[in-house]
Tab-separated table of C-alpha atoms in Angstrom:
chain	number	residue	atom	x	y	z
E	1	UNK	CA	-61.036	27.218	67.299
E	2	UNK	CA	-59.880	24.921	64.405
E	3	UNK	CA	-57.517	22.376	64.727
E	4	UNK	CA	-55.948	19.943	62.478
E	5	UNK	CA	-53.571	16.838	62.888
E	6	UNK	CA	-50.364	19.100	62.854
E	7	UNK	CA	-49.287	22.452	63.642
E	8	UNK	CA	-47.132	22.421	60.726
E	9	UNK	CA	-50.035	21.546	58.297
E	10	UNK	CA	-52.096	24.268	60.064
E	11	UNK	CA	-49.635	27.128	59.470
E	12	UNK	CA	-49.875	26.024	55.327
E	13	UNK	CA	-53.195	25.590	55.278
E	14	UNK	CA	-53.604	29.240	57.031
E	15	UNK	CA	-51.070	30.793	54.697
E	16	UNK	CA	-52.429	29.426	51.146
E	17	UNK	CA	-55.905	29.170	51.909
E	18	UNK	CA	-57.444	30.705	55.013
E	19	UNK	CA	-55.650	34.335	55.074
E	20	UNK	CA	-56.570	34.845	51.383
E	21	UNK	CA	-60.318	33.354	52.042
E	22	UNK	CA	-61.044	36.066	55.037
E	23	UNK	CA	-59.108	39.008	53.253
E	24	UNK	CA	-61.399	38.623	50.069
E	25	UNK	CA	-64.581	37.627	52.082
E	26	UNK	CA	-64.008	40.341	54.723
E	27	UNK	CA	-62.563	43.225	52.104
E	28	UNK	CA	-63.802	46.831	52.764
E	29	UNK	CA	-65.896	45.318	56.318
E	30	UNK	CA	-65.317	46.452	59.909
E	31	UNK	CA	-64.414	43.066	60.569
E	32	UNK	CA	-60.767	43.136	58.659
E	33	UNK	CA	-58.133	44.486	61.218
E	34	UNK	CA	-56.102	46.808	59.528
E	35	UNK	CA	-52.816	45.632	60.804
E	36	UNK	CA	-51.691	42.820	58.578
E	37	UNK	CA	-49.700	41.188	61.131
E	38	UNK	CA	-52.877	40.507	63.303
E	39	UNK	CA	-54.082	38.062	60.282
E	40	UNK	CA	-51.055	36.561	59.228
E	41	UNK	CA	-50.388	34.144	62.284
E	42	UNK	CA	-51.955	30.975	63.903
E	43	UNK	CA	-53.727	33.145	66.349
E	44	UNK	CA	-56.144	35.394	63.684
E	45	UNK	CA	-57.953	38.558	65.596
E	46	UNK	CA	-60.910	39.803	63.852
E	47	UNK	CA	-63.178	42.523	65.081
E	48	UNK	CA	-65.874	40.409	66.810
E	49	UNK	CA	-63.712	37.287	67.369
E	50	UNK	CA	-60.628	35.962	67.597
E	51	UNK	CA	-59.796	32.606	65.596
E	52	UNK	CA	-57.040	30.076	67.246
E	53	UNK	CA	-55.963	28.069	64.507
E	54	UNK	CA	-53.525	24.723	66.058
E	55	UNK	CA	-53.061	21.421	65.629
E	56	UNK	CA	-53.278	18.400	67.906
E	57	UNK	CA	-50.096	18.049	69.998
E	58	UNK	CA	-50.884	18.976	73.711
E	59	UNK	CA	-53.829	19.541	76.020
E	60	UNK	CA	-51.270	23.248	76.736
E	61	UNK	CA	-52.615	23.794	73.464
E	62	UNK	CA	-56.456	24.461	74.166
E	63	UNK	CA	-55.535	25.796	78.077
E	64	UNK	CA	-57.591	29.387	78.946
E	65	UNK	CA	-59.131	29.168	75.172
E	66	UNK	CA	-62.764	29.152	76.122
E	67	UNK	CA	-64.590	29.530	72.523
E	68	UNK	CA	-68.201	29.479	71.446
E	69	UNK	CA	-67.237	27.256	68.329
E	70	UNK	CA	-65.080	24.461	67.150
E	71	UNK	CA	-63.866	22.967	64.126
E	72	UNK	CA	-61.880	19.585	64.327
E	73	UNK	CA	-60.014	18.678	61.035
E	74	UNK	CA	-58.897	15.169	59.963
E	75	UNK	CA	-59.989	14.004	63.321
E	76	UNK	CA	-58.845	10.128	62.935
E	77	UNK	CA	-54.825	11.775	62.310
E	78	UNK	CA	-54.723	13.637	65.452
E	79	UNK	CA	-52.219	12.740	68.010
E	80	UNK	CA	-52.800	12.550	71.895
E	81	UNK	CA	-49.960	14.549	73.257
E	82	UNK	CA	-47.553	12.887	75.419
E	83	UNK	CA	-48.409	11.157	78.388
E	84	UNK	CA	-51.599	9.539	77.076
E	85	UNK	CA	-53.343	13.113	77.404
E	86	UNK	CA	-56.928	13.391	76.599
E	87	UNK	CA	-57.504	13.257	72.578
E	88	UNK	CA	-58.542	16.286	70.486
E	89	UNK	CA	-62.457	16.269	70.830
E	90	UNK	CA	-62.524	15.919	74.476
E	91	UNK	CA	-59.983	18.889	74.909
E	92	UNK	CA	-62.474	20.856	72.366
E	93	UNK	CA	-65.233	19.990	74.772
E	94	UNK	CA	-63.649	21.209	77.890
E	95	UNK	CA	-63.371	24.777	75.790
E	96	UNK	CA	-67.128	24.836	74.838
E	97	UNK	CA	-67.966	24.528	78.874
E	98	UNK	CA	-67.816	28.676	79.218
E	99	UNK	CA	-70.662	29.437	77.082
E	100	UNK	CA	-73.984	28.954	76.546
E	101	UNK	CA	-75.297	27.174	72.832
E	102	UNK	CA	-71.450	26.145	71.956
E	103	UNK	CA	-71.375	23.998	69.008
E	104	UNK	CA	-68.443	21.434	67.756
E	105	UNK	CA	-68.285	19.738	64.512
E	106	UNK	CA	-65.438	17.164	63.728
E	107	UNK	CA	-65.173	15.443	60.591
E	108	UNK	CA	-62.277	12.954	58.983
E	109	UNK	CA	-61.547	10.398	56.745
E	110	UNK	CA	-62.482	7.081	59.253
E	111	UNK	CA	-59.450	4.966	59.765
E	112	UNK	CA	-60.014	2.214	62.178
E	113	UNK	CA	-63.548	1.013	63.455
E	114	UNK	CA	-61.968	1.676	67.080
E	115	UNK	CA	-60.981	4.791	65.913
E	116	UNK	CA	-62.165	8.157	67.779
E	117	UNK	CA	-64.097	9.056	64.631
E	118	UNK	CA	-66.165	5.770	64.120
E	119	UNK	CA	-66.611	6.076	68.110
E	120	UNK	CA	-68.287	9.200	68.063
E	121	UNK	CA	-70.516	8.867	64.704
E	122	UNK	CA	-72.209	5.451	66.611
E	123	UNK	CA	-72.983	7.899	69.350
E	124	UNK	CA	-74.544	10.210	67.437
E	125	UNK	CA	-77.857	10.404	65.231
E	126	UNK	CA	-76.325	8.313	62.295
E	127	UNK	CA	-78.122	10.155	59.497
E	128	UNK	CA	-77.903	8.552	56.478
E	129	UNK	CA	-77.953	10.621	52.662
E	130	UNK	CA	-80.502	8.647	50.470
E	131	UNK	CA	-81.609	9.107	47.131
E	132	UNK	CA	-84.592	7.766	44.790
E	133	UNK	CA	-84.307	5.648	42.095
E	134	UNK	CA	-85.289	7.157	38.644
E	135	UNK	CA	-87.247	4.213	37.549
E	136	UNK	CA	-89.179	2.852	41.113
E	137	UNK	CA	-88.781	6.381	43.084
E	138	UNK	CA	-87.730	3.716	46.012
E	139	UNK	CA	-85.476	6.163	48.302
E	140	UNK	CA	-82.186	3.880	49.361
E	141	UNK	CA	-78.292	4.706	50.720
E	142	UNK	CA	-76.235	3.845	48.053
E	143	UNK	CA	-74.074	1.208	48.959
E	144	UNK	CA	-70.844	-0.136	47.751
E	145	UNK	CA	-72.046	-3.753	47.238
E	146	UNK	CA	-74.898	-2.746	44.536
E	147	UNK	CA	-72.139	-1.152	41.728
E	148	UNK	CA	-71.644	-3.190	39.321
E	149	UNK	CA	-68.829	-3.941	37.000
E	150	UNK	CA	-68.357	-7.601	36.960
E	151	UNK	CA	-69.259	-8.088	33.223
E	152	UNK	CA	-66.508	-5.894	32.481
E	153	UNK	CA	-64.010	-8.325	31.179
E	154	UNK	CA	-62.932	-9.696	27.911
E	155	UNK	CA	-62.993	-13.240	26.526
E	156	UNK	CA	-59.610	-14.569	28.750
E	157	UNK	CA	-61.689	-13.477	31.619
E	158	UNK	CA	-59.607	-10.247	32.076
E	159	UNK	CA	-60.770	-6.672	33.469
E	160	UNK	CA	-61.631	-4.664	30.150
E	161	UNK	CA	-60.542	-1.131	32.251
E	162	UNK	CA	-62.295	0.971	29.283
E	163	UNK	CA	-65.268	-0.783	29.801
E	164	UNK	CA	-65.626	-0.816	33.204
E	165	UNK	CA	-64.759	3.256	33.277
E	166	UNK	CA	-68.355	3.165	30.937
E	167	UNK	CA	-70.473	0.406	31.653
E	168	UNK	CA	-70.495	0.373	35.482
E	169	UNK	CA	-73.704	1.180	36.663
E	170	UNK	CA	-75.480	1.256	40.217
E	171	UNK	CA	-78.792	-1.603	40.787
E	172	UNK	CA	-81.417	-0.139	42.431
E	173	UNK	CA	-81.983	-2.094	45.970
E	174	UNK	CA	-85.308	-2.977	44.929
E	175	UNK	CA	-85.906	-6.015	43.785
E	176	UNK	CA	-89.500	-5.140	42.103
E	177	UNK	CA	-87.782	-2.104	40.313
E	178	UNK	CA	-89.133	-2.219	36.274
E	179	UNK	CA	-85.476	-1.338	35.744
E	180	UNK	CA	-82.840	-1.612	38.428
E	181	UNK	CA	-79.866	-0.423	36.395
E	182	UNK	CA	-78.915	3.193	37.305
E	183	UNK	CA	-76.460	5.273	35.100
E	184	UNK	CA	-73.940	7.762	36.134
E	185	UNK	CA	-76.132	10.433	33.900
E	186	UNK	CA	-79.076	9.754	36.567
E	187	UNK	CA	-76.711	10.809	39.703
E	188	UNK	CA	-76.976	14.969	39.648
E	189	UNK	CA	-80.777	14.612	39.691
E	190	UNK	CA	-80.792	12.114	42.431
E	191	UNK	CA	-78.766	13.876	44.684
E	192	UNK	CA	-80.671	17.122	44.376
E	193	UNK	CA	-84.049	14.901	45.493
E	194	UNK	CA	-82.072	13.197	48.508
E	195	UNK	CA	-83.452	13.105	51.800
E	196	UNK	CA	-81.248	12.561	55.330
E	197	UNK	CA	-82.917	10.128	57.423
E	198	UNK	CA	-81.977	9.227	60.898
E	199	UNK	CA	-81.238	5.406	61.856
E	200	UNK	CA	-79.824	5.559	65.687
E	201	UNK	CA	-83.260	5.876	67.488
E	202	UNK	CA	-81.467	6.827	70.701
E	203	UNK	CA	-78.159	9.307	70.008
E	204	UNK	CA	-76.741	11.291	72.627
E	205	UNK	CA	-78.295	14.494	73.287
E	206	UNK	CA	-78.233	17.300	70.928
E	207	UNK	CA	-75.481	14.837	68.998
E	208	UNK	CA	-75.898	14.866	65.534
E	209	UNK	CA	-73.346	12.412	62.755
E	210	UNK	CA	-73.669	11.705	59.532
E	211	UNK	CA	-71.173	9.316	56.899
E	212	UNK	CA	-71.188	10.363	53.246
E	213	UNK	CA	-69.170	8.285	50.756
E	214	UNK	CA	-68.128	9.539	47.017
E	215	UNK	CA	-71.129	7.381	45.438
E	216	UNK	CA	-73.305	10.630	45.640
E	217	UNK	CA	-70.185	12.728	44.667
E	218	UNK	CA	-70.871	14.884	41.773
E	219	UNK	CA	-67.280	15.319	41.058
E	220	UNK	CA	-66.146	13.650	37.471
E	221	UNK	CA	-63.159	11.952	39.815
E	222	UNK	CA	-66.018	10.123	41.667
E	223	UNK	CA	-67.631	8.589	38.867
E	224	UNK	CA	-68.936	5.003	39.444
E	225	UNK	CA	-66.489	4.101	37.249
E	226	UNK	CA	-63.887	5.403	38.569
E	227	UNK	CA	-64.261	4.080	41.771
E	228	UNK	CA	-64.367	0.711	40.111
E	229	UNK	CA	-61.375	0.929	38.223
E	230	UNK	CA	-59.463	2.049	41.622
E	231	UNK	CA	-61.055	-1.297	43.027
E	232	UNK	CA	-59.820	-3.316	40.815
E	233	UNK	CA	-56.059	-1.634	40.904
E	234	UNK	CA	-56.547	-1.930	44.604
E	235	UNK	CA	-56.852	-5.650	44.854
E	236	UNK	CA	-53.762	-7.563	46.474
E	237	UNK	CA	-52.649	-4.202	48.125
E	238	UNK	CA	-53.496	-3.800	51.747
E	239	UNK	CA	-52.557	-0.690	52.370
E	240	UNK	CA	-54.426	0.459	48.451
E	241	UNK	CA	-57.888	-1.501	49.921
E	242	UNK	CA	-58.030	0.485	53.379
E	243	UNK	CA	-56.971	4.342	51.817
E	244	UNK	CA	-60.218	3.238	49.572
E	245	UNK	CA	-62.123	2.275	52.264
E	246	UNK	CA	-60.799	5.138	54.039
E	247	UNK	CA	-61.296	7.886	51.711
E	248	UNK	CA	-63.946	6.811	48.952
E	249	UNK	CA	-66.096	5.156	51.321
E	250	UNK	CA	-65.616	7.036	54.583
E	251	UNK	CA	-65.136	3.349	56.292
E	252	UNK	CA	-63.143	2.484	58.953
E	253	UNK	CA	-60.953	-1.059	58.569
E	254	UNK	CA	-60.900	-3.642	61.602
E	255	UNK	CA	-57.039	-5.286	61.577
E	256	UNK	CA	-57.191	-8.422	61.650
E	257	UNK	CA	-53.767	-9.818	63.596
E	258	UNK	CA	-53.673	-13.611	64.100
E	259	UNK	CA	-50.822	-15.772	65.427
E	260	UNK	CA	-50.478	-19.176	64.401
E	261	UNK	CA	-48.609	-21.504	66.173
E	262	UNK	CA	-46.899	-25.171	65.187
E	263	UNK	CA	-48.359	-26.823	68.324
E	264	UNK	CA	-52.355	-25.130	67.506
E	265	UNK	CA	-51.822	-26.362	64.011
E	266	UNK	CA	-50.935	-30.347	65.542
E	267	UNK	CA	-53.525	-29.868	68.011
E	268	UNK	CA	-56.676	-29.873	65.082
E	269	UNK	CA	-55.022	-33.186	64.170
E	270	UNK	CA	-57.356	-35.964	63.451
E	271	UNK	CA	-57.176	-39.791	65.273
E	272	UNK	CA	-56.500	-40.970	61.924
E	273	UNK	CA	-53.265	-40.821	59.654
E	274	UNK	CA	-52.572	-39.716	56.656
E	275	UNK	CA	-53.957	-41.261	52.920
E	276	UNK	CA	-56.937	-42.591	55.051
E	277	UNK	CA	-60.279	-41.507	56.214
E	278	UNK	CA	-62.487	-42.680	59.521
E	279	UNK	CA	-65.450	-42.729	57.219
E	280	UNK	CA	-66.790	-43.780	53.299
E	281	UNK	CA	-67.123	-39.724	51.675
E	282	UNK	CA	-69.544	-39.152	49.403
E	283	UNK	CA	-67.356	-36.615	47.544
E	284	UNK	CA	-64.018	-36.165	47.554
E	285	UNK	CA	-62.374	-33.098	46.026
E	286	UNK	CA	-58.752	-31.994	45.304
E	287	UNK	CA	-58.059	-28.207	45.152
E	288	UNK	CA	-54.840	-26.390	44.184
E	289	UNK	CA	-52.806	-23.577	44.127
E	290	UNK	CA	-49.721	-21.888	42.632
E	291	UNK	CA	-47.575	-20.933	45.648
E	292	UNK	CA	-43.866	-19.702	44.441
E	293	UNK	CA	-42.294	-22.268	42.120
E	294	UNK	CA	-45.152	-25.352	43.074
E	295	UNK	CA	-48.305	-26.222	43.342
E	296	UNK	CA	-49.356	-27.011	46.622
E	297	UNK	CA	-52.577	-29.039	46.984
E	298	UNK	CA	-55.358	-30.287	49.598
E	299	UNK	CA	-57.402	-33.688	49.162
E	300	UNK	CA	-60.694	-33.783	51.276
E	301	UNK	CA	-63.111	-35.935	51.691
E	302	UNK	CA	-67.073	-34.362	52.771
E	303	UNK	CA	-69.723	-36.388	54.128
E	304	UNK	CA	-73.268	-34.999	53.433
E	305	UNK	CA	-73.720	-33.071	56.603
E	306	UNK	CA	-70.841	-30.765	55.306
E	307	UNK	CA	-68.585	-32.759	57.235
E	308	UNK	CA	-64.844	-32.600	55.809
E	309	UNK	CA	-61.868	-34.430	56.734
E	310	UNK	CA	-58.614	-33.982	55.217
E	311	UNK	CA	-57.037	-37.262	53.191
E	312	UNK	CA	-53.186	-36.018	52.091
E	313	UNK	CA	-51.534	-32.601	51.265
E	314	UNK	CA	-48.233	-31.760	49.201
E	315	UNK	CA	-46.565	-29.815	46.028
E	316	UNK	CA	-46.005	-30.600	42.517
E	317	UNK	CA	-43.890	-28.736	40.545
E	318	UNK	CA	-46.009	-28.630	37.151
E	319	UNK	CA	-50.258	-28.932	37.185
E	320	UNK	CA	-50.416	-32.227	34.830
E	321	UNK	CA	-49.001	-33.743	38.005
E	322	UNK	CA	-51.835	-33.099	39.901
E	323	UNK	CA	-53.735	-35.803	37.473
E	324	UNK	CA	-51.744	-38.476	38.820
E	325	UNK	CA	-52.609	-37.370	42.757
E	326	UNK	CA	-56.235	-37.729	42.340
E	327	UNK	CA	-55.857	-41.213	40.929
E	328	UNK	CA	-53.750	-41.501	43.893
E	329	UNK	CA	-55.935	-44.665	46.680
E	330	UNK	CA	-56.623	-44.159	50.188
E	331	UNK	CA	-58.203	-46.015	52.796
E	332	UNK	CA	-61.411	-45.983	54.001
E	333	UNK	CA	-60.518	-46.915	57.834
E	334	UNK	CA	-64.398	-47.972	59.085
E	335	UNK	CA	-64.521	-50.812	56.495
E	336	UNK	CA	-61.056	-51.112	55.020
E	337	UNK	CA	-61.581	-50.151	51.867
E	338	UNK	CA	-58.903	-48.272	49.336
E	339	UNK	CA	-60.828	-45.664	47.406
E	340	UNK	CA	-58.571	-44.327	44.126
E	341	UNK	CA	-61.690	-41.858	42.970
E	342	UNK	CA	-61.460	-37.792	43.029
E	343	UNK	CA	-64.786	-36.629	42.253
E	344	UNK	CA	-63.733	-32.381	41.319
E	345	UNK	CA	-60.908	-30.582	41.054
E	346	UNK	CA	-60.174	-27.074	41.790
E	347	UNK	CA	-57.423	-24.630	41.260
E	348	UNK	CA	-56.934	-20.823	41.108
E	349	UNK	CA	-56.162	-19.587	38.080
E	350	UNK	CA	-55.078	-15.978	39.458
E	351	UNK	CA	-51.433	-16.093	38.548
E	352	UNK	CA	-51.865	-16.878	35.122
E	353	UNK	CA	-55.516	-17.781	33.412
E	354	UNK	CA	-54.116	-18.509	30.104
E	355	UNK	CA	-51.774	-21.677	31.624
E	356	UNK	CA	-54.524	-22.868	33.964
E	357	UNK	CA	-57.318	-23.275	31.962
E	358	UNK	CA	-55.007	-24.868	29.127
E	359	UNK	CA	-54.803	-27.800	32.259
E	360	UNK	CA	-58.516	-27.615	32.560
E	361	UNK	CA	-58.913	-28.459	29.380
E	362	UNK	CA	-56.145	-31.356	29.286
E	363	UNK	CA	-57.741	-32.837	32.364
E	364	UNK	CA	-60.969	-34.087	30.501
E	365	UNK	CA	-63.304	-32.444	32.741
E	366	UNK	CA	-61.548	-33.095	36.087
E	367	UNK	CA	-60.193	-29.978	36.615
E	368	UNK	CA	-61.986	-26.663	36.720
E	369	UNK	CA	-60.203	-23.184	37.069
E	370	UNK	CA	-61.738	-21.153	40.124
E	371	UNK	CA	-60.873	-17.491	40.787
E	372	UNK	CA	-61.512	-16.203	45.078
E	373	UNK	CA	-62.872	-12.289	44.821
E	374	UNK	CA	-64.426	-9.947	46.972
E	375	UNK	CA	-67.620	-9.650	48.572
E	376	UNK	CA	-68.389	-6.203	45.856
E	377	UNK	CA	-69.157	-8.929	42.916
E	378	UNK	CA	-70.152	-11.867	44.636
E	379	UNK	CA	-73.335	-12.329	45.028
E	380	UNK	CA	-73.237	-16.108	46.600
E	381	UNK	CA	-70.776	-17.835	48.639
E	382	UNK	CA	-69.883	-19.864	45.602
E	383	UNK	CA	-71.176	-19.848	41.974
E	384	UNK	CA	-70.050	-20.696	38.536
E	385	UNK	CA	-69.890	-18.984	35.362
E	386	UNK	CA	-68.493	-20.031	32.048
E	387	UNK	CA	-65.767	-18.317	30.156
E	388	UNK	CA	-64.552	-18.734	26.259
E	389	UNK	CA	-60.982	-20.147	26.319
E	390	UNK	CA	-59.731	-20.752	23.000
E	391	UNK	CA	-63.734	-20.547	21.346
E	392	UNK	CA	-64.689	-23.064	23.922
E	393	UNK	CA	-66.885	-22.291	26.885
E	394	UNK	CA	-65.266	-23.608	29.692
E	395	UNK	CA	-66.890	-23.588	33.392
E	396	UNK	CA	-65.324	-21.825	35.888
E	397	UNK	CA	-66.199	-21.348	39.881
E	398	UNK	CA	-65.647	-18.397	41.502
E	399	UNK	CA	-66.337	-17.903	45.379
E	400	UNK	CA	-66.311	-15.181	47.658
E	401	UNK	CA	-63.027	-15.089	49.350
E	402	UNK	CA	-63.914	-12.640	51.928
E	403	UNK	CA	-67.191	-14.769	53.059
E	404	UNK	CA	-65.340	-18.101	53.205
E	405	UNK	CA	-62.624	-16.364	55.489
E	406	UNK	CA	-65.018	-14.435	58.001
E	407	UNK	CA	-67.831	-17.246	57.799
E	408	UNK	CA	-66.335	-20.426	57.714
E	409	UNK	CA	-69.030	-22.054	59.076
E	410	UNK	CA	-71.922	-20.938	57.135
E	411	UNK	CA	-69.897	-21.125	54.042
């Protein structure tokens, strides 16, 4: 039995690849039926077996089909059939019951973490493909987090897409590795040394799952670089980020829905109004962002613990405005106080790098461009680097957006 997501998809696949496979593997063999029509539909009769070939629609489907093997297709894209029936691999199971030694394999591009795929890979033995390092011998999964391309980019702090097709390389996991940057060239021998190793101590009987991901593909269309470059082209597309996930990585993607509502928002509200603070800071910081046709902007003020309480919020509709709101006072409220001081200034230069840092620069110092990425290049919840901008070096900040969102508190 071998089922895919659609009946329709089934009955192409048989015609362009499956008919041809068996009549040029079976050719001049007992097993080849010599009527053409008994190959040449969804239900394939051989000499020593029969082969139902459907797709997932309806538990009718798999009725008084009791078969010693089964192949599951694209699992993840099957349907339940009407009614809330029971999904694919449990109808497939209820087939293997009749005979003795009956074996199913299902594989699929994960979708969801929830997802029936994910689901039944944590049940199983959870092998994992790893490879040695050419320079330590260490054997390791390769992971998505250890490919580096980050110094790909040119003096404006752009990608450089040639360079990061040829100078993204893998670091070994290693840390006492004599040389922890693996090349693409190093790959093919790798692979052929790999090892499976099995990380769920406890998997369900006789249950065996593995998850491979393109970074041991051997295919020129899996290159390292590659895979960076579609990334990168990725970023600030959704639905671009999860078919990577998806399909390069063999991940599944946890949706993340969240409803905010006026009256939650007024509830976090301070005893305190706004332009003051209960308490002296002992930094205060102003960060920014384009949003539209303004800058909208944030003024905290953090007490060492890591303590912050929000001072004012508002637009401007240029960034050499922003100079004039951190001069702007407030009041410290526990001694009465007004406080006119703005220690830093942040703001993203995503939208356009060129403009921002130009405001940097005019800001004597105040101002420093930042830039939120991905946990893939990130390293730290926050670190700086410095970029030329017009043959200076100018400092820049650039935290992990993904960490400050799912860890607020540590980060």
């Amino acid at each position: 039995l071998y089922a895919l997501d659609s009946r329709e998809e089934m009955r192409r696949l048989s015609k362009a690849r499956l008919q041809p496979m068996l009549r040029q593997a079976l050719r001049g063999t007992a097993e080849l039926s010599e009527s053409e029509d008994e190959i040449s539909n969804l239900t394939i009769y051989l000499a020593s077996m029969v082969l139902y070939l459907m797709g997932s629609y309806s538990s009718g489907a798999f009725r008084n089909k009791a078969v010693g093997l089964a192949i599951l297709d694209e699992l993840d894209k099957h349907k339940p059939g009407p009614g809330g029936e029971a999904n694919t691999i449990d109808l497939a199971r209820q087939r293997l019951k009749a005979g003795e030694g009956g074996k199913l394999i299902a594989f699929s591009a994960p979708i969801l973490e929830s997802g029936v795929t994910t689901q039944e890979h944590k049940d199983g033995s959870c092998h994992v493909f790893e490879l040695p390092c050419p320079h330590c011998g260490q054997f390791q999964e390769l992971v998505w987090e250890n490919v580096k391309f980050g110094h790909c980019k040119d003096l404006t702090g752009e990608w450089d897409l040639d360079r990061v097709l040829a100078e993204t390389y893998y670091e070994c996991a290693n840390p006492e590795c004599p040389d922890r940057r693996i090349e693409e060239r190093h790959k093919r021998a790798m692979v052929a040394a790999g090892r499976w190793r099995q990380t769920n101590p406890k998997p369900f009987p006789r249950k065996m799952s593995v998850r491979v991901s393109d970074l041991v593909s051997p295919f020129k269309r899996a290159r390292w670089g590659v895979l960076a470059v579609e990334w990168i082209k990725a970023q600030g597309n959704a639905g671009k980020i999860q078919a990577f996930l998806n399909n390069r990585l063999g991940r599944g993607v946890s949706p993340r829905e969240t409803e905010v509502k006026d009256c939650e928002i007024m509830a976090l509200r301070g005893p305190y109004r706004r332009k003051s603070i209960p308490v002296a800071p002992c930094y205060v910081s102003l960060t920014a962002d384009r949003q539209g046709d303004v800058v909208k902007w944030t003024k905290c003020g953090w007490l060492p613990d890591g303590t912050v309480y929000l001072i004012d919020y508002g637009y401007v509709l240029a960034p050499d405005e922003l100079i004039a709101v951190a001069g702007d006072p407030f009041e410290v409220l526990s001694d009465g106080t007004m406080v006119s001081k703005t220690n830093d200034g942040l703001i993203d230069e995503g939208y356009n790098t060129t403009e921002i840092r130009d405001f940097c620069e005019r800001s004597d110092g105040l101002f420093h461009p930042s830039k939120g990425r991905g946990g893939i290049q990130v390293r730290q919840a926050v670190y700086e680097s410095t970029a030329l901008h017009r043959g200076l070096e100018m400092l820049v900040y650039n935290y992990d957006a993904d960490y400050m969102k799912k860890q607020p508190s540590r980060a």
